PDB file of C-alpha atoms in Angstrom:
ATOM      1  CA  UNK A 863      89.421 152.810  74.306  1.00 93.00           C
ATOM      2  CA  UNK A 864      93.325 152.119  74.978  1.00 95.00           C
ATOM      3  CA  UNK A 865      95.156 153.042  78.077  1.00 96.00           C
ATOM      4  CA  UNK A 866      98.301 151.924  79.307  1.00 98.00           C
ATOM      5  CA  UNK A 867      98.319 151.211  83.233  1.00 98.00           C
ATOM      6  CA  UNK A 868     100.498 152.212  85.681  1.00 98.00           C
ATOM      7  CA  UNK A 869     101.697 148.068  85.891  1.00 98.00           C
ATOM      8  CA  UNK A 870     104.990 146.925  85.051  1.00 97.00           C
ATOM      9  CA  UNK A 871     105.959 143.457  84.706  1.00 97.00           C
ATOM     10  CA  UNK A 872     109.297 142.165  84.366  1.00 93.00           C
ATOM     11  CA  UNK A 873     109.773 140.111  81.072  1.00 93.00           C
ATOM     12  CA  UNK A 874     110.102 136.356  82.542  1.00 93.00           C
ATOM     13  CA  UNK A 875     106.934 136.758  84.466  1.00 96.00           C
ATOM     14  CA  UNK A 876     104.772 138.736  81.522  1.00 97.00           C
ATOM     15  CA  UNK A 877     102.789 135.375  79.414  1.00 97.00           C
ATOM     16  CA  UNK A 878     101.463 134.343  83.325  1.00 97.00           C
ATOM     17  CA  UNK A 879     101.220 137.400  84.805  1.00 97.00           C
ATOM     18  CA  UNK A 880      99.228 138.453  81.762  1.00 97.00           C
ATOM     19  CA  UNK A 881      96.536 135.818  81.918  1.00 97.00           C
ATOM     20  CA  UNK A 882      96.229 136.032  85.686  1.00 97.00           C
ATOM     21  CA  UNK A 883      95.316 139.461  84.622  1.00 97.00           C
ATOM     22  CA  UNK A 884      92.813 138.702  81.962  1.00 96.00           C
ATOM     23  CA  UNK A 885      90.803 136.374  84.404  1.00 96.00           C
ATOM     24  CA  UNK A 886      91.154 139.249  86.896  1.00 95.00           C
ATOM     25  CA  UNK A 887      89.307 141.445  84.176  1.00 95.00           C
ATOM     26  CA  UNK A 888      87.315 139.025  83.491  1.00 93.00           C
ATOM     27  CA  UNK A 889      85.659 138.740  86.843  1.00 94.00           C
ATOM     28  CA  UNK A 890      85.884 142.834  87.438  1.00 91.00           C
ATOM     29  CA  UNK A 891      83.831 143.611  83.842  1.00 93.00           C
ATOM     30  CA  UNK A 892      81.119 140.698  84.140  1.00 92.00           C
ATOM     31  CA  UNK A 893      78.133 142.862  85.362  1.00 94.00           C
ATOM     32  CA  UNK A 894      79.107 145.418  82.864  1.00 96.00           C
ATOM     33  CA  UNK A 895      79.242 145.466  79.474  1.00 97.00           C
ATOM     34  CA  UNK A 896      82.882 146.033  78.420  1.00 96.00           C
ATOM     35  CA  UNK A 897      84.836 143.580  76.056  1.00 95.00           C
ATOM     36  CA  UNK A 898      88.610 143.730  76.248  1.00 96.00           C
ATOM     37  CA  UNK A 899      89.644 143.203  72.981  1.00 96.00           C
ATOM     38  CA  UNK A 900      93.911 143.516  73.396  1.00 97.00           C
ATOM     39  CA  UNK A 901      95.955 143.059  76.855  1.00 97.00           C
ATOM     40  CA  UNK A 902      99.446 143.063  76.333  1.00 97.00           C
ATOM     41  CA  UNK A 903     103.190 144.603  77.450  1.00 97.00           C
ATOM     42  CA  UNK A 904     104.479 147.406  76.029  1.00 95.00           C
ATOM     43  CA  UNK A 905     108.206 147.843  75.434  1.00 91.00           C
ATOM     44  CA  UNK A 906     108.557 149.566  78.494  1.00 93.00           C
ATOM     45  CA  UNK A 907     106.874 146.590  80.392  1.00 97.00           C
ATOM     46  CA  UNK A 908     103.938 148.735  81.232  1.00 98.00           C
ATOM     47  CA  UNK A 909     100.531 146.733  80.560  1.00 98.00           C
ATOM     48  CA  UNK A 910      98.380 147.960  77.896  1.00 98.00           C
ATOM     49  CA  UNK A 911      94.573 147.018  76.969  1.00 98.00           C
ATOM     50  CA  UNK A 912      91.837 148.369  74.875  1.00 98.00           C
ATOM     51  CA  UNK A 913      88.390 147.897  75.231  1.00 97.00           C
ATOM     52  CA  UNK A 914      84.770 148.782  74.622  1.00 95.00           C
ATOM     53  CA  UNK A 915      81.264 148.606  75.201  1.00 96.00           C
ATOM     54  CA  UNK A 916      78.663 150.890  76.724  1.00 97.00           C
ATOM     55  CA  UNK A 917      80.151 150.659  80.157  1.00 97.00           C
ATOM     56  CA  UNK A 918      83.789 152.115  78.989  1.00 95.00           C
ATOM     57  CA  UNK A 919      83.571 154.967  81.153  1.00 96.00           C
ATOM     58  CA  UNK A 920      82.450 152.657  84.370  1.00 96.00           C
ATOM     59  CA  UNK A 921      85.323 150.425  83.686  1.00 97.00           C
ATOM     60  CA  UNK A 922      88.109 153.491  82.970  1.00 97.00           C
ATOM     61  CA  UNK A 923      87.274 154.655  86.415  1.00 97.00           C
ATOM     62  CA  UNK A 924      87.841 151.159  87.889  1.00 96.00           C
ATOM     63  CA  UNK A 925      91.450 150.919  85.846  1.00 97.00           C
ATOM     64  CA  UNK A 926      92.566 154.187  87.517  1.00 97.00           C
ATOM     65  CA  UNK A 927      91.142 153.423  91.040  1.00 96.00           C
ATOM     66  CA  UNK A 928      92.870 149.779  90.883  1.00 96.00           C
ATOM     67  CA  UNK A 929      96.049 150.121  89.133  1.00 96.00           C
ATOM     68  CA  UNK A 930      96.523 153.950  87.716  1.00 97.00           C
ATOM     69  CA  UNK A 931      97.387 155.362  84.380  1.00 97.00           C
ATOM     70  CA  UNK A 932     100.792 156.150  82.770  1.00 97.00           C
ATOM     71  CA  UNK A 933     101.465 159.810  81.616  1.00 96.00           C
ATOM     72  CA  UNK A 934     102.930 158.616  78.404  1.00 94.00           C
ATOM     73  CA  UNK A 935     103.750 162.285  77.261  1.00 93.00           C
ATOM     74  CA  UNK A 936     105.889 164.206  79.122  1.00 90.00           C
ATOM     75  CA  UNK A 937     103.995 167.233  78.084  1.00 89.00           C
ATOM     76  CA  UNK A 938     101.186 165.815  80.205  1.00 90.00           C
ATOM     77  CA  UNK A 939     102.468 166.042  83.433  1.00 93.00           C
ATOM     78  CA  UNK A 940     101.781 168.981  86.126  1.00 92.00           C
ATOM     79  CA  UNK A 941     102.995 170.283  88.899  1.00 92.00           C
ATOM     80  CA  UNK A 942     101.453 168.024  92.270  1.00 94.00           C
ATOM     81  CA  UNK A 943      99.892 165.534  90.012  1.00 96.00           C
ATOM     82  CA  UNK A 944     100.375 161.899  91.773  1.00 97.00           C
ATOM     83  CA  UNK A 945     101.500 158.385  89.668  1.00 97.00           C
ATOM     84  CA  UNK A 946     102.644 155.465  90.472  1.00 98.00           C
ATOM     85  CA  UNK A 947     106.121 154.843  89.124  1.00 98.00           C
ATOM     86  CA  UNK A 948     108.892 152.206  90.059  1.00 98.00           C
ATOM     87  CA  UNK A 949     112.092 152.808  90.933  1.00 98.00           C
ATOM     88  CA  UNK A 950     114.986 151.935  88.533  1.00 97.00           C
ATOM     89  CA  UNK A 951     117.853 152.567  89.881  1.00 95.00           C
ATOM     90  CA  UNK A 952     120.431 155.210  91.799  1.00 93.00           C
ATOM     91  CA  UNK A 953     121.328 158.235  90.268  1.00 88.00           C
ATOM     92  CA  UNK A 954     125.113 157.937  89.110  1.00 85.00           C
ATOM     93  CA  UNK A 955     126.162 159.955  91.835  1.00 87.00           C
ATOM     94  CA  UNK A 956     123.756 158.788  94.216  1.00 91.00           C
ATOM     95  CA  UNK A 957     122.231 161.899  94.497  1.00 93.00           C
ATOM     96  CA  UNK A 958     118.334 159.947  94.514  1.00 97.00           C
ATOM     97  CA  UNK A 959     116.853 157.304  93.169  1.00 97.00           C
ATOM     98  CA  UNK A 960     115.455 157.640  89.397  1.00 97.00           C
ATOM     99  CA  UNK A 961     111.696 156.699  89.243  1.00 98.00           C
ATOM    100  CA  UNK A 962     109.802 155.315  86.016  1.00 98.00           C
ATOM    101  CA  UNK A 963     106.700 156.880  86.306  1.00 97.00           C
ATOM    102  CA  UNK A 964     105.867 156.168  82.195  1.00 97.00           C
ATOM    103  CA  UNK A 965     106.914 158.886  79.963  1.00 95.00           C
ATOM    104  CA  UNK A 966     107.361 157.495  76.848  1.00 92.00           C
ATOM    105  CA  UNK A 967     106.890 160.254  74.569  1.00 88.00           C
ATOM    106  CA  UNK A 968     108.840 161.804  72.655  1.00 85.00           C
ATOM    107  CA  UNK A 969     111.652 159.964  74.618  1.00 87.00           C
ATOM    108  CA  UNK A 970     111.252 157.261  77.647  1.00 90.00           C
ATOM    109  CA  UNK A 971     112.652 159.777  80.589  1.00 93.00           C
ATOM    110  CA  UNK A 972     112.672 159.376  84.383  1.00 96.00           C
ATOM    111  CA  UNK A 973     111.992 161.674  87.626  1.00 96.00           C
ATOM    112  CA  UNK A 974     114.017 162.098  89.950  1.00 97.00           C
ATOM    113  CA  UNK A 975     113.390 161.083  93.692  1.00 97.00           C
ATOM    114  CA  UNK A 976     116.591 163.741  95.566  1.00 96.00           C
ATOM    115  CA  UNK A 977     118.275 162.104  98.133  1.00 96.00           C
ATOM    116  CA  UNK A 978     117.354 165.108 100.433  1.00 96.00           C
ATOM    117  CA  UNK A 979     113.768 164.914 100.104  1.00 97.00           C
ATOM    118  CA  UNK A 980     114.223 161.052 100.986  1.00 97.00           C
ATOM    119  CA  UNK A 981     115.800 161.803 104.361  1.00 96.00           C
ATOM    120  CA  UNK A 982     113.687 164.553 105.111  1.00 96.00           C
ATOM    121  CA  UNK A 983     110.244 162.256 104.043  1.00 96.00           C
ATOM    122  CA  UNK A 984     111.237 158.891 105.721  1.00 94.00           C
ATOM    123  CA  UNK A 985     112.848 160.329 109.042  1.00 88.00           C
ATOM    124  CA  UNK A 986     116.282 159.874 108.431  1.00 90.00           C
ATOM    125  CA  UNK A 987     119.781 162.400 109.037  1.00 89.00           C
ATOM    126  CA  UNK A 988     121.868 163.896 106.503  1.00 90.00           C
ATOM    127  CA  UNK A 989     124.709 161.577 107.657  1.00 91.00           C
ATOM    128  CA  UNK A 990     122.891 158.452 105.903  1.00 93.00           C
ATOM    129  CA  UNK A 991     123.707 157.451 102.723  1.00 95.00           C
ATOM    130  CA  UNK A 992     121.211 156.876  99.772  1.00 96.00           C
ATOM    131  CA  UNK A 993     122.925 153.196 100.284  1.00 95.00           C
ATOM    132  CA  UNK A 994     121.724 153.211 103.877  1.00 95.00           C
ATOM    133  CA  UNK A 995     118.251 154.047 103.183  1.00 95.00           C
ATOM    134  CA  UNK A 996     118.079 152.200 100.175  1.00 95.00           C
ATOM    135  CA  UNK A 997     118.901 148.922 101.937  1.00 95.00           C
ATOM    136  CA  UNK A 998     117.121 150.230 105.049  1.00 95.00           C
ATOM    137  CA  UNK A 999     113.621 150.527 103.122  1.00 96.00           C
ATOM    138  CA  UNK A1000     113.840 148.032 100.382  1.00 97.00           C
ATOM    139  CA  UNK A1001     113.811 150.966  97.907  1.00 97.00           C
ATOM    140  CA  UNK A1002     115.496 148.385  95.056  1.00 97.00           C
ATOM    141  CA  UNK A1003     114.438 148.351  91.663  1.00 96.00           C
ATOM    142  CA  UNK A1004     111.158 147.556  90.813  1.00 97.00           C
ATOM    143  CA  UNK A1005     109.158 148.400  93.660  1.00 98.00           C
ATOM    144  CA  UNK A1006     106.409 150.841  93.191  1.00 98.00           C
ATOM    145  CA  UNK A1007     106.212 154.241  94.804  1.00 98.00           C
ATOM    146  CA  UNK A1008     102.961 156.741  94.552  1.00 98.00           C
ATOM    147  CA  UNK A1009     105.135 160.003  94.045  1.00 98.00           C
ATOM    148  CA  UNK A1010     103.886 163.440  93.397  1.00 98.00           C
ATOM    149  CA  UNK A1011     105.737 165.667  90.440  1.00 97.00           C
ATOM    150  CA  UNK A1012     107.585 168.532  92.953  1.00 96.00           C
ATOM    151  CA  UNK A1013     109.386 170.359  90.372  1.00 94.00           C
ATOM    152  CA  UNK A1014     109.416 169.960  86.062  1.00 92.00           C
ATOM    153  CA  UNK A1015     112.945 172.413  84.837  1.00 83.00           C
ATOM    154  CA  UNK A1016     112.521 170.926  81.596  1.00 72.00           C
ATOM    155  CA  UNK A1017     111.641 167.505  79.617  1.00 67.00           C
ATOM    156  CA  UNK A1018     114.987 166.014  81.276  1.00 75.00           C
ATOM    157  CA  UNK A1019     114.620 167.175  84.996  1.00 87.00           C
ATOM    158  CA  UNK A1020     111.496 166.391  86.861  1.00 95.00           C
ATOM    159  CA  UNK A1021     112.259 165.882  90.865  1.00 96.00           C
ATOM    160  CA  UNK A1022     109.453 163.669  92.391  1.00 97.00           C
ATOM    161  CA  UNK A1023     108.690 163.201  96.196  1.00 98.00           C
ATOM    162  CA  UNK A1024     106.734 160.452  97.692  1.00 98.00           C
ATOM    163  CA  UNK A1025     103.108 161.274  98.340  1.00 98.00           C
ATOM    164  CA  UNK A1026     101.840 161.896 101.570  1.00 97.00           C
ATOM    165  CA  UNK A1027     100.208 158.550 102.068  1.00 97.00           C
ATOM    166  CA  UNK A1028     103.238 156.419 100.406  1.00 97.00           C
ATOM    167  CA  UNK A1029     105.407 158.519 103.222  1.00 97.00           C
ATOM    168  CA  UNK A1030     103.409 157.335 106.209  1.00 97.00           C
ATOM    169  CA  UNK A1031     102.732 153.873 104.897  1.00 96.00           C
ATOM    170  CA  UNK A1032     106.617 153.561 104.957  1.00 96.00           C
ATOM    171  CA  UNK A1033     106.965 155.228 108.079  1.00 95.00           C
ATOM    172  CA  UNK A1034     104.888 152.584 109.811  1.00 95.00           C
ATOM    173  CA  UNK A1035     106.950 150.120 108.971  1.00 95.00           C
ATOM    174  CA  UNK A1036     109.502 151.282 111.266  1.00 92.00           C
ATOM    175  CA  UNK A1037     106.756 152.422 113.570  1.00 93.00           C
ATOM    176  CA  UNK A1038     105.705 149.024 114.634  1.00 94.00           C
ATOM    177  CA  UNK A1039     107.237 145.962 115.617  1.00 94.00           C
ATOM    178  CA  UNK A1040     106.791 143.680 112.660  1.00 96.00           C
ATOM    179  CA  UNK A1041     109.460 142.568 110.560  1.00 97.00           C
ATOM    180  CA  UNK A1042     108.405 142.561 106.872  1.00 98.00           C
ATOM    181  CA  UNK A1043     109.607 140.863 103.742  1.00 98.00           C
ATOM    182  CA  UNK A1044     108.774 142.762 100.440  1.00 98.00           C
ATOM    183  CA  UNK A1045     108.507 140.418  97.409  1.00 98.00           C
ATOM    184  CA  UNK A1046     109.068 141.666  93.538  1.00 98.00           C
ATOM    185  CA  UNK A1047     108.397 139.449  90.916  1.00 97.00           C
ATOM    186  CA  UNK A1048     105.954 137.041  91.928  1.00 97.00           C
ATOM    187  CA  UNK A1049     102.185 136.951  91.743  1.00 97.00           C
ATOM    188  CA  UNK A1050      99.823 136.946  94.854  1.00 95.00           C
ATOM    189  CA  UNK A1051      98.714 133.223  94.147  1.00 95.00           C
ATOM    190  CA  UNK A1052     102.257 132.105  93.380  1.00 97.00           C
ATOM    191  CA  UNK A1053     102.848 134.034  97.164  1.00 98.00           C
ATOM    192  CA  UNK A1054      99.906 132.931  98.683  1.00 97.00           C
ATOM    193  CA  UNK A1055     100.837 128.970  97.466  1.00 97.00           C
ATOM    194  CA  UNK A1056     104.351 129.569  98.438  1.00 98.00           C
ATOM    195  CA  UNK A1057     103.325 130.657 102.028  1.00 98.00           C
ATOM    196  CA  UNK A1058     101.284 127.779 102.358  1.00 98.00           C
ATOM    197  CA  UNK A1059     103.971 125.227 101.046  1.00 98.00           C
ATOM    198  CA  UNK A1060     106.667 126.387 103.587  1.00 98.00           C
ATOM    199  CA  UNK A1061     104.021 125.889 106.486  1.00 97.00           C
ATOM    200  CA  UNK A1062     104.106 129.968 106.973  1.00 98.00           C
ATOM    201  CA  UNK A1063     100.756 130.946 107.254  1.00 97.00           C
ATOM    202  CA  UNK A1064     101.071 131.014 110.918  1.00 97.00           C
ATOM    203  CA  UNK A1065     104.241 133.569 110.751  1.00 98.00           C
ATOM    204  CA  UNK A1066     102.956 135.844 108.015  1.00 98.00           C
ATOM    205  CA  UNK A1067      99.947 137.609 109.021  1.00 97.00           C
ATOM    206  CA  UNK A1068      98.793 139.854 105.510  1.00 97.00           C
ATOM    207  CA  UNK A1069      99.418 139.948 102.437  1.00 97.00           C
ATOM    208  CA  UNK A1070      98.907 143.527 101.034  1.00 97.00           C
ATOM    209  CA  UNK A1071      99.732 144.526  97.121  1.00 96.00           C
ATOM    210  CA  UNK A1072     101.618 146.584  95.949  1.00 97.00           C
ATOM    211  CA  UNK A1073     101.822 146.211  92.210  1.00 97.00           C
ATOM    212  CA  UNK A1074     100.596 143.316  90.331  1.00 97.00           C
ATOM    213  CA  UNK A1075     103.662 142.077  90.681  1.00 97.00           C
ATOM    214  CA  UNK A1076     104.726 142.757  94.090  1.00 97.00           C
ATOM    215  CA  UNK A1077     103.528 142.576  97.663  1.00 98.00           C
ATOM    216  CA  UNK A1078     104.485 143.557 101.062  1.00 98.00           C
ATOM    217  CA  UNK A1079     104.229 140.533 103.940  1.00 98.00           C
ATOM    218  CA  UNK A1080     103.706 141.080 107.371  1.00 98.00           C
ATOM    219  CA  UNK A1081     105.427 138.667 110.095  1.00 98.00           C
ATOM    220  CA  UNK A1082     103.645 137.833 113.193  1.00 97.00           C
ATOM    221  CA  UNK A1083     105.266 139.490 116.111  1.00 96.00           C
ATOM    222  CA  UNK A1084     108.722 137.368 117.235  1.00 94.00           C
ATOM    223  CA  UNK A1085     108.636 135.719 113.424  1.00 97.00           C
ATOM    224  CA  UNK A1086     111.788 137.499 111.748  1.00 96.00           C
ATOM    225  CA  UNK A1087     112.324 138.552 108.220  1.00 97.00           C
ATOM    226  CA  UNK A1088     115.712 136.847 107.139  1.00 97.00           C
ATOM    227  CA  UNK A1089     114.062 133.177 108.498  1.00 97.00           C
ATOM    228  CA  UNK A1090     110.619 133.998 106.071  1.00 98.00           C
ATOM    229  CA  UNK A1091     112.828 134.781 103.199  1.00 98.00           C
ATOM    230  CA  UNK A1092     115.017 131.772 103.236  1.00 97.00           C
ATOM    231  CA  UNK A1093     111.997 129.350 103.439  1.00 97.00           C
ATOM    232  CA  UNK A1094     109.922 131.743 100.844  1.00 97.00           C
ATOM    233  CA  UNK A1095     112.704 131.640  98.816  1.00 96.00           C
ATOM    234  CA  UNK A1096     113.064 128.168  97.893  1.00 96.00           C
ATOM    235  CA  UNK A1097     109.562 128.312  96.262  1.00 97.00           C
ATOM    236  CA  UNK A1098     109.981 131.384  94.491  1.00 97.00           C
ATOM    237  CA  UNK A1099     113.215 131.373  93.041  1.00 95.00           C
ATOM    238  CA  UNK A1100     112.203 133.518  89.955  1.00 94.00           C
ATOM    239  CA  UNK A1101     111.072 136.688  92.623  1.00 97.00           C
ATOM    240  CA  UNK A1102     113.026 138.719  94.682  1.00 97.00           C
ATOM    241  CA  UNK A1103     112.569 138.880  98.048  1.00 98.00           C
ATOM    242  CA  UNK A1104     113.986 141.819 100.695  1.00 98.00           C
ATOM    243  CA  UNK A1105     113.331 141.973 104.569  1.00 97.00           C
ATOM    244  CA  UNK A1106     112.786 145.223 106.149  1.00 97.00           C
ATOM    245  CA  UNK A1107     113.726 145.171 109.795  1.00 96.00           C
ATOM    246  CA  UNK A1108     112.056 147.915 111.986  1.00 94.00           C
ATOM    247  CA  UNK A1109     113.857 150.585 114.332  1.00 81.00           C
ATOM    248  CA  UNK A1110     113.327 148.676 117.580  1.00 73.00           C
ATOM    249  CA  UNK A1111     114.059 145.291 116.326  1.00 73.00           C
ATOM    250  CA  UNK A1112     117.043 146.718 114.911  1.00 70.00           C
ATOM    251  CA  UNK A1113     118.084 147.809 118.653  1.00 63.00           C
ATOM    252  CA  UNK A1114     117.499 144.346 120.362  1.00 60.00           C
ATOM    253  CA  UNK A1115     119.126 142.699 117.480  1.00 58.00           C
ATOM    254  CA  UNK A1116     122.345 145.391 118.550  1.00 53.00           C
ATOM    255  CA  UNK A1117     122.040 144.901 122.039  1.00 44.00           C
ATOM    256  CA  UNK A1118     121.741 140.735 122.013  1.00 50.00           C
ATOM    257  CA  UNK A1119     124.939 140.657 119.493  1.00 48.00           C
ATOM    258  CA  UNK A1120     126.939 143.324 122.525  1.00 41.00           C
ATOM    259  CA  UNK A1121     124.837 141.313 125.363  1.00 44.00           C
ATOM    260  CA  UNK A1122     124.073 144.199 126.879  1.00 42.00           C
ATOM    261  CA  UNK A1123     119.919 144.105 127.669  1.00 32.00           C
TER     262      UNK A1123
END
């Protein structure tokens, strides 16, 4: 069996990130009887592995629960299916953000996430920007988004939307009172170590995944974002690390800089 996952790790992180995910493998497949005979990057950055063994179809169903599939062919795609796929950059005239969701075949295209389905999905006015809300959300290249295919006009357009649960998971980040730090590049142990270097364990309080390669922090209520990321950041200089500031921390940072309370 060969599948490529819906993974992508940037090139100066791939040899470690790659054997943090063999060992990973190694303790999901040994109760069943799989051997993983290639894991490796594919041009595209997208992790690829091929295996076998009596348990293939056991361990195919554990792939796509943990980490998802790539399309590859663009032909394969319908209409409401759901991916993961990482966001690459704006549209030239910031009309959306252009989403890699793996479609390789016959040419490496992208989806497009319209700006108006981003304000209407994450709560925001037709006055903001796809600057604003970029900046606003942390939606910078390389973080992963579950979208759901809205529209396919040919092998060239696709327009993607965020799926239901990836629109109230963001949501709740301005829902709640916790500033956040979103990390891209770095490994949960490298995190995890980092965190525990800097003396923050008692500021950040989870750790969830996103990607292989990314995660989303938590601050403990009163801990803000900017302070986390300029400890963090000393210990992981190779990642890239963004704070997301929610709505009503925003206003009492606004009304302490007028000093009106």
């Amino acid at each position: 069996m060969k599948a490529i996952l819906a993974e992508k790790i940037e090139k100066p992180l791939q040899r470690l990130a790659l054997q943090q995910f063999n060992l990973k493998l190694g303790e999901e497949t040994k109760e069943l009887d799989v051997k993983i005979k290639k894991l490796d990057v594919t041009s595209g950055d997208w992790i690829l592995i091929e295996y076998n063994g009596e348990d293939n179809e056991i361990f195919t169903e554990l792939l796509r629960r943990d980490h998802g599939f790539i399309p590859i062919e663009v032909a394969k795609i319908k209409h409401e299916e759901t991916y993961r796929g990482f966001v690459i950059g704006n549209d030239e005239h910031d009309r959306g953000l252009y989403i890699d969701i793996g479609i390789i075949s016959p040419r490496r295209n992208y989806g497009l996430y319209p700006l108006h389905r981003i304000r209407t999905q994450l709560g925001e006015d037709k006055t903001k920007s796809l600057k604003e809300i970029t900046e606003k959300f942390c939606l910078y290249k390389g973080i992963p988004l579950n979208v759901r295919i809205e529209d396919i006009k040919n092998v060239r357009k696709i327009s993607l939307a965020a799926t239901d649960e990836q629109e109230s998971y963001m949501k709740d980040w301005d829902r709640y009172p916790f500033d956040r730090v979103v990390v891209l590049g770095a490994l949960n142990n490298q995190i995890r170590k980092a965190i525990q270097i800097t003396q923050l364990t008692g500021d950040i309080i989870r750790l969830d995944p996103l990607s292989f390669t990314s995660s989303l922090l938590t601050c403990k209520l009163g801990t803000d974002a900017p302070g986390v990321i300029s400890k963090l950041g000393k210990e992981l200089r190779h990642a890239k690390l963004f704070s997301f500031i929610p709505k009503l921390n925003r206003e009492r940072s606004n009304l302490s800089k007028t000093g009106r309370f």
